[in-house]
Amino acid sequence: MLTYCIVDDDAVSRRMLQTIVENSELGEVVSTAGSGVEGTQMVLQTRPDVVLIDLLMPDQDGIETIVGLKREGYQGKYVMISQIENKDMIGKAYQAGVEFYIQKPINRVEVAAVLKKVCEQWKINQYLREIKDSLAKLDVFNREAGPPRKKPTVRETVQPILMDLGILGDAGSRDIVDIIEHLIHHSKVEALPPLRELYEAAARVHKSESLEVEREVKAVEQRIRRAIMAALAQVASIGLSDYGNPKFEHYAPLYFDFQDIRLKMKEIDEDRMQDKGKVNIKKFLQVLYLQTLDKMNEN
C-alpha cells in the first residue's frame, strides 16, 4: 500500500485529496502540510512514497519544494495539483521531477485515475528494484563460484516467464517473444510505443509483403490477446486454489489489473461460462519488456 503526503495551502483541497486517496483504497495519507517549508519537513520526516503538491504556495512554491527535497535525498514520486495553466510553469514542474499534473478544481475521478497509474508504476519499479537486488546477489555468487556463464538470449529470458504463466505453447507466445526481441534490439527507452507498432513489428518477422503484413497484424493482435487472456485465467486459477501461492502473489498484481483478476476468479469459482472479458495488453507487454530488459542488462 502506497503512502502519501499532501502539501497544499488550501485546507479544503487537502481534505478532498485525502478523502479521494482513502475512499478509493489507493493507500494511506501519512502526513499533510499547509506550506512548502512545512511540507519539506513532513516529507523528510514521514518519507511517503508519493507527494501530492500544489504549485503556488505563499512561502515556497511546489517546484522549489521538490528541488529542495531532491537535494535532501528524497526519491519519492511527485504529483502536482494546481490551478495554473501556464505551459512554461507546467514545463518547469515536469523538469523538476513531477510525473503527473492535475488541473484544479479537483475532480475525484481524474485524481483516482492518475493515482492508480502512479501505483502501477510504483509496483513495476519496486519489482525491478527487487530483481536488481536479486541479480546483484546472484552475480556475487557466480563470481565466487567460477567463470561467468554465457549471457542468455531474449528468448531464453522470456520463455521461463511464459512457462510460469502457462502459455509457452500458445500460438500468441511466439508473437510476444518477437515483440520483446524487437523492443530489446531497437528501442532505446523503457516506455512502450503504440501497440499497433508492436503488432506490425511481430508481423514483419514472418511476412514481407505489405498486404500480408496488414492481414498478419490483425492475427497477431488476436493471438496475443488470447494468450494473455489464457495467462490471466491460469493465474486466477492458481489464486483461487491458493491465494498465498508465490506465483499468484508475484504475477497477479504485476502483470494484470486487479479488477480483471478478481472478475476472472469469480467466473471460475462460480463455474460460469467465461466470456471474452478484457485484459490490459499494454501493461502485460510493458512489464515483460522491463523485466527482460533488466535481466539482459544485468548479465
XYZ file of N, CA, C and O in Angstrom, residues 7-118:
448
model
N 0.655 18.327 0.242
C 1.184 19.662 0.544
C 0.371 20.683 -0.251
O 0.499 20.769 -1.474
N -0.462 21.432 0.434
C -1.332 22.408 -0.226
C -1.754 23.443 0.822
O -2.141 23.077 1.936
N -1.686 24.722 0.465
C -2.038 25.751 1.443
C -3.546 25.886 1.632
O -3.996 26.606 2.521
N -4.327 25.178 0.813
C -5.787 25.205 0.935
C -6.249 23.980 1.726
O -6.121 22.832 1.261
N -6.783 24.200 2.913
C -7.202 23.102 3.792
C -8.293 22.249 3.158
O -8.328 21.027 3.330
N -9.204 22.882 2.402
C -10.286 22.136 1.747
C -9.709 21.158 0.723
O -10.132 20.004 0.634
N -8.719 21.625 -0.059
C -8.082 20.759 -1.049
C -7.386 19.589 -0.380
O -7.443 18.450 -0.869
N -6.731 19.852 0.747
C -6.044 18.761 1.454
C -7.043 17.698 1.901
O -6.799 16.495 1.733
N -8.166 18.137 2.443
C -9.185 17.171 2.904
C -9.780 16.395 1.743
O -9.997 15.178 1.837
N -10.040 17.085 0.634
C -10.602 16.407 -0.544
C -9.641 15.342 -1.068
O -10.047 14.207 -1.369
N -8.374 15.699 -1.184
C -7.387 14.746 -1.697
C -7.227 13.552 -0.764
O -7.143 12.404 -1.213
N -7.214 13.803 0.533
C -7.093 12.705 1.488
C -8.307 11.776 1.397
O -8.165 10.542 1.432
N -9.479 12.351 1.247
C -10.697 11.547 1.107
C -10.663 10.682 -0.142
O -11.018 9.502 -0.117
N -10.193 11.266 -1.244
C -10.110 10.516 -2.510
C -9.145 9.342 -2.361
O -9.435 8.211 -2.768
N -7.975 9.599 -1.797
C -6.958 8.554 -1.628
C -7.499 7.412 -0.779
O -7.387 6.238 -1.151
N -8.110 7.744 0.344
C -8.528 6.706 1.284
C -9.808 6.000 0.847
O -9.925 4.787 0.987
N -10.770 6.756 0.296
C -12.011 6.125 -0.156
C -11.802 5.256 -1.387
O -12.547 4.300 -1.620
N -10.811 5.603 -2.199
C -10.515 4.817 -3.399
C -9.563 3.665 -3.102
O -9.172 2.930 -4.007
N -9.173 3.536 -1.835
C -8.273 2.461 -1.397
C -6.966 2.486 -2.175
O -6.438 1.449 -2.596
N -6.429 3.693 -2.374
C -5.182 3.862 -3.118
C -3.972 3.930 -2.198
O -2.839 4.027 -2.674
N -4.192 3.920 -0.905
C -3.089 3.988 0.033
C -3.473 4.737 1.288
O -4.651 4.905 1.606
N -2.447 5.215 1.989
C -2.653 5.891 3.273
C -1.966 7.249 3.270
O -0.809 7.364 2.856
N -2.680 8.276 3.693
C -2.092 9.605 3.837
C -1.420 9.658 5.206
O -2.080 9.610 6.241
N -0.085 9.750 5.206
C 0.665 9.689 6.461
C 1.010 11.078 6.991
O 1.406 11.214 8.154
N 0.862 12.105 6.125
C 1.153 13.463 6.593
C 0.547 14.479 5.637
O 0.316 14.192 4.455
N 0.258 15.666 6.162
C -0.225 16.785 5.344
C 0.504 18.042 5.800
O 1.014 18.116 6.924
N 0.533 19.034 4.911
C 1.198 20.287 5.237
C 0.526 21.427 4.496
O 0.022 21.250 3.387
N 0.550 22.617 5.121
C -0.105 23.774 4.527
C 0.839 24.747 3.866
O 0.409 25.834 3.443
N 2.109 24.382 3.742
C 3.082 25.260 3.091
C 4.245 24.444 2.567
O 4.432 23.283 2.950
N 5.050 25.073 1.698
C 6.189 24.364 1.141
C 7.238 24.037 2.180
O 7.807 22.929 2.186
N 7.510 24.976 3.077
C 8.512 24.738 4.114
C 8.072 23.620 5.055
O 8.825 22.695 5.363
N 6.804 23.698 5.497
C 6.281 22.638 6.358
C 6.236 21.313 5.617
O 6.524 20.254 6.186
N 5.880 21.392 4.317
C 5.818 20.179 3.506
C 7.162 19.485 3.431
O 7.252 18.250 3.504
N 8.227 20.271 3.264
C 9.570 19.700 3.217
C 9.873 18.945 4.503
O 10.377 17.813 4.481
N 9.542 19.541 5.626
C 9.791 18.902 6.923
C 8.998 17.613 7.066
O 9.532 16.587 7.516
N 7.712 17.654 6.677
C 6.858 16.480 6.837
C 7.281 15.339 5.916
O 7.267 14.168 6.310
N 7.665 15.669 4.681
C 8.094 14.629 3.741
C 9.364 13.950 4.240
O 9.484 12.717 4.224
N 10.332 14.740 4.683
C 11.586 14.164 5.173
C 11.372 13.387 6.470
O 12.110 12.433 6.762
N 10.352 13.766 7.214
C 10.061 13.071 8.473
C 9.321 11.763 8.247
O 9.643 10.738 8.860
N 8.315 11.760 7.357
C 7.467 10.569 7.165
C 7.878 9.710 5.985
O 7.450 8.570 5.874
N 8.684 10.272 5.059
C 9.188 9.530 3.892
C 8.073 8.785 3.134
O 8.105 7.556 2.985
N 7.067 9.497 2.620
C 5.981 8.839 1.877
C 6.472 8.363 0.507
O 7.522 8.799 0.027
N 5.686 7.495 -0.106
C 6.009 7.050 -1.464
C 5.671 8.121 -2.490
O 6.358 8.245 -3.509
N 4.599 8.889 -2.230
C 4.096 9.873 -3.193
C 3.818 11.194 -2.484
O 3.280 11.186 -1.372
N 4.177 12.293 -3.144
C 3.859 13.622 -2.623
C 2.865 14.290 -3.579
O 3.152 14.446 -4.770
N 1.694 14.626 -3.087
C 0.718 15.411 -3.835
C 0.951 16.867 -3.449
O 0.798 17.225 -2.277
N 1.310 17.722 -4.403
C 1.769 19.060 -4.038
C 1.183 20.133 -4.939
O 1.056 19.949 -6.161
N 0.820 21.251 -4.330
C 0.313 22.400 -5.071
C 1.495 23.168 -5.667
O 2.610 23.118 -5.138
N 1.262 23.869 -6.759
C 2.338 24.627 -7.390
C 2.583 25.951 -6.665
O 3.700 26.272 -6.284
N 1.510 26.723 -6.485
C 1.657 28.045 -5.879
C 1.298 28.012 -4.404
O 0.173 27.688 -4.037
N 2.286 28.337 -3.572
C 2.074 28.463 -2.131
C 2.800 29.714 -1.658
O 3.807 30.123 -2.256
N 2.324 30.346 -0.598
C 2.835 31.673 -0.220
C 4.305 31.717 0.175
O 5.012 32.655 -0.155
N 4.808 30.717 0.864
C 6.183 30.813 1.367
C 7.216 30.204 0.420
O 8.303 30.719 0.237
N 6.846 29.097 -0.197
C 7.774 28.361 -1.071
C 6.949 27.549 -2.050
O 6.141 26.727 -1.631
N 7.108 27.798 -3.348
C 6.233 27.125 -4.304
C 6.596 25.647 -4.454
O 7.618 25.173 -3.935
N 5.729 24.931 -5.186
C 5.900 23.489 -5.313
C 7.198 23.083 -5.975
O 7.834 22.099 -5.577
N 7.621 23.831 -7.005
C 8.860 23.488 -7.709
C 10.060 23.644 -6.778
O 10.940 22.772 -6.721
N 10.096 24.744 -6.039
C 11.193 24.957 -5.090
C 11.218 23.856 -4.032
O 12.283 23.385 -3.623
N 10.033 23.453 -3.605
C 9.934 22.400 -2.593
C 10.484 21.077 -3.124
O 11.238 20.381 -2.445
N 10.122 20.736 -4.354
C 10.594 19.490 -4.964
C 12.107 19.508 -5.123
O 12.797 18.528 -4.802
N 12.645 20.617 -5.620
C 14.096 20.736 -5.798
C 14.802 20.570 -4.455
O 15.832 19.872 -4.351
N 14.248 21.198 -3.413
C 14.843 21.072 -2.090
C 14.797 19.650 -1.560
O 15.761 19.158 -0.960
N 13.684 18.967 -1.782
C 13.553 17.584 -1.320
C 14.540 16.665 -2.032
O 15.142 15.776 -1.408
N 14.718 16.888 -3.324
C 15.681 16.069 -4.066
C 17.092 16.315 -3.555
O 17.909 15.396 -3.470
N 17.362 17.573 -3.234
C 18.684 17.910 -2.698
C 18.937 17.188 -1.376
O 20.073 16.847 -1.044
N 17.872 16.967 -0.627
C 17.974 16.273 0.665
C 17.980 14.752 0.517
O 18.059 14.023 1.504
N 17.848 14.267 -0.707
C 17.932 12.827 -0.952
C 16.616 12.088 -1.017
O 16.594 10.862 -1.174
N 15.492 12.819 -0.923
C 14.185 12.151 -1.023
C 13.944 11.728 -2.473
O 14.136 12.516 -3.404
N 13.517 10.477 -2.672
C 13.392 9.913 -4.024
C 11.981 9.420 -4.347
O 11.807 8.556 -5.198
N 10.974 9.962 -3.682
C 9.606 9.536 -3.969
C 9.074 10.126 -5.254
O 9.771 10.831 -5.991
N 7.805 9.849 -5.526
C 7.153 10.347 -6.735
C 6.349 11.605 -6.409
O 5.847 11.752 -5.305
N 6.219 12.483 -7.421
C 5.510 13.741 -7.233
C 4.332 13.854 -8.199
O 4.480 13.577 -9.398
N 3.191 14.262 -7.673
C 2.023 14.591 -8.483
C 1.625 16.016 -8.128
O 1.361 16.315 -6.967
N 1.620 16.903 -9.126
C 1.300 18.299 -8.857
C -0.163 18.567 -9.189
O -0.663 18.142 -10.237
N -0.839 19.278 -8.292
C -2.245 19.608 -8.469
C -2.386 21.114 -8.290
O -2.117 21.641 -7.205
N -2.774 21.829 -9.361
C -2.776 23.286 -9.290
C -3.753 23.890 -10.292
O -4.174 23.235 -11.250
N -4.087 25.152 -10.065
C -4.954 25.887 -10.978
C -4.180 26.504 -12.139
O -4.767 26.959 -13.106
N -2.877 26.509 -12.055
C -2.049 27.165 -13.068
C -2.183 26.465 -14.414
O -2.116 25.235 -14.507
N -2.364 27.256 -15.473
C -2.465 26.712 -16.818
C -1.287 27.143 -17.697
O -1.201 26.751 -18.850
N -0.384 27.952 -17.153
C 0.760 28.438 -17.909
C 1.664 27.261 -18.308
O 2.184 26.531 -17.456
N 1.867 27.109 -19.628
C 2.624 25.956 -20.129
C 4.075 25.989 -19.686
O 4.683 24.942 -19.438
N 4.656 27.187 -19.594
C 6.054 27.279 -19.164
C 6.211 26.804 -17.721
O 7.161 26.083 -17.387
N 5.274 27.204 -16.859
C 5.332 26.781 -15.462
C 5.124 25.279 -15.333
O 5.813 24.600 -14.555
N 4.178 24.777 -16.097
C 3.929 23.330 -16.054
C 5.149 22.575 -16.567
O 5.547 21.539 -16.022
N 5.791 23.127 -17.619
C 7.007 22.507 -18.146
C 8.116 22.466 -17.106
O 8.831 21.461 -16.970
N 8.262 23.558 -16.351
C 9.270 23.599 -15.292
C 8.961 22.562 -14.206
O 9.878 21.975 -13.620
N 7.674 22.358 -13.956
C 7.282 21.363 -12.955
C 7.707 19.964 -13.386
O 8.255 19.188 -12.592
N 7.477 19.650 -14.650
C 7.898 18.338 -15.163
C 9.417 18.195 -15.108
O 9.948 17.133 -14.776
N 10.129 19.268 -15.463
C 11.589 19.227 -15.424
C 12.100 19.016 -14.002
O 13.133 18.382 -13.788
N 11.360 19.536 -13.031
C 11.767 19.386 -11.626
C 11.570 17.965 -11.118
O 12.149 17.578 -10.104
N 10.741 17.185 -11.805
C 10.536 15.799 -11.391
C 9.101 15.377 -11.207
O 8.820 14.251 -10.799
N 8.154 16.275 -11.524
C 6.740 15.917 -11.427
C 6.395 14.884 -12.495
O 6.792 15.031 -13.653
N 5.684 13.841 -12.122
C 5.340 12.791 -13.082
C 3.941 12.973 -13.661
O 3.668 12.536 -14.776
N 3.043 13.607 -12.898
C 1.696 13.878 -13.394
C 1.280 15.270 -12.923
O 1.663 15.713 -11.839
N 0.491 15.938 -13.756
C -0.006 17.275 -13.414
C -1.523 17.252 -13.540
O -2.066 16.932 -14.600
N -2.221 17.558 -12.452
C -3.677 17.544 -12.436
C -4.186 18.970 -12.259
O -3.747 19.701 -11.372
N -5.107 19.358 -13.110
C -5.650 20.724 -13.081
C -6.759 20.844 -12.036
O -7.637 20.001 -11.935
N -6.686 21.891 -11.214
C -7.791 22.206 -10.311
C -8.891 22.910 -11.099
O -8.603 23.522 -12.128
N -10.146 22.866 -10.679
C -10.650 22.277 -9.435
C -10.525 20.759 -9.425
O -10.563 20.106 -10.469
N -10.395 20.219 -8.240
C -10.139 18.794 -8.072
C -11.320 17.967 -8.543
O -12.466 18.201 -8.162
N -11.017 16.998 -9.388
C -12.017 16.062 -9.902
C -11.693 14.685 -9.357
O -10.611 14.144 -9.606
N -12.609 14.115 -8.606
C -12.360 12.842 -7.930
C -11.957 11.741 -8.900
O -11.000 10.994 -8.662
N -12.676 11.633 -10.016
C -12.402 10.561 -10.982
C -11.009 10.725 -11.586
O -10.247 9.753 -11.710
N -10.663 11.962 -11.943
C -9.353 12.206 -12.548
C -8.223 11.916 -11.563
O -7.231 11.268 -11.912
N -8.373 12.399 -10.326
C -7.339 12.161 -9.318
C -7.154 10.671 -9.074
O -6.031 10.162 -9.023
N -8.260 9.941 -8.922
C -8.186 8.498 -8.676
C -7.519 7.778 -9.846
O -6.687 6.883 -9.644
N -7.853 8.184 -11.078
C -7.270 7.543 -12.266
C -5.769 7.780 -12.330
O -4.993 6.859 -12.622
N -5.345 9.008 -12.052
C -3.919 9.325 -12.090
C -3.162 8.567 -11.001
O -2.088 8.002 -11.247
N -3.716 8.532 -9.812
C -3.031 7.853 -8.710
C -2.965 6.344 -8.926
O -2.025 5.688 -8.469
N -3.927 5.798 -9.638
C -3.847 4.368 -9.985
C -2.671 4.121 -10.912
O -1.971 3.110 -10.800
N -2.433 5.065 -11.841
C -1.264 4.937 -12.723
C 0.027 5.040 -11.923
O 0.996 4.332 -12.184
N 0.037 5.951 -10.962
C 1.210 6.099 -10.098
C 1.468 4.796 -9.338
O 2.612 4.338 -9.238
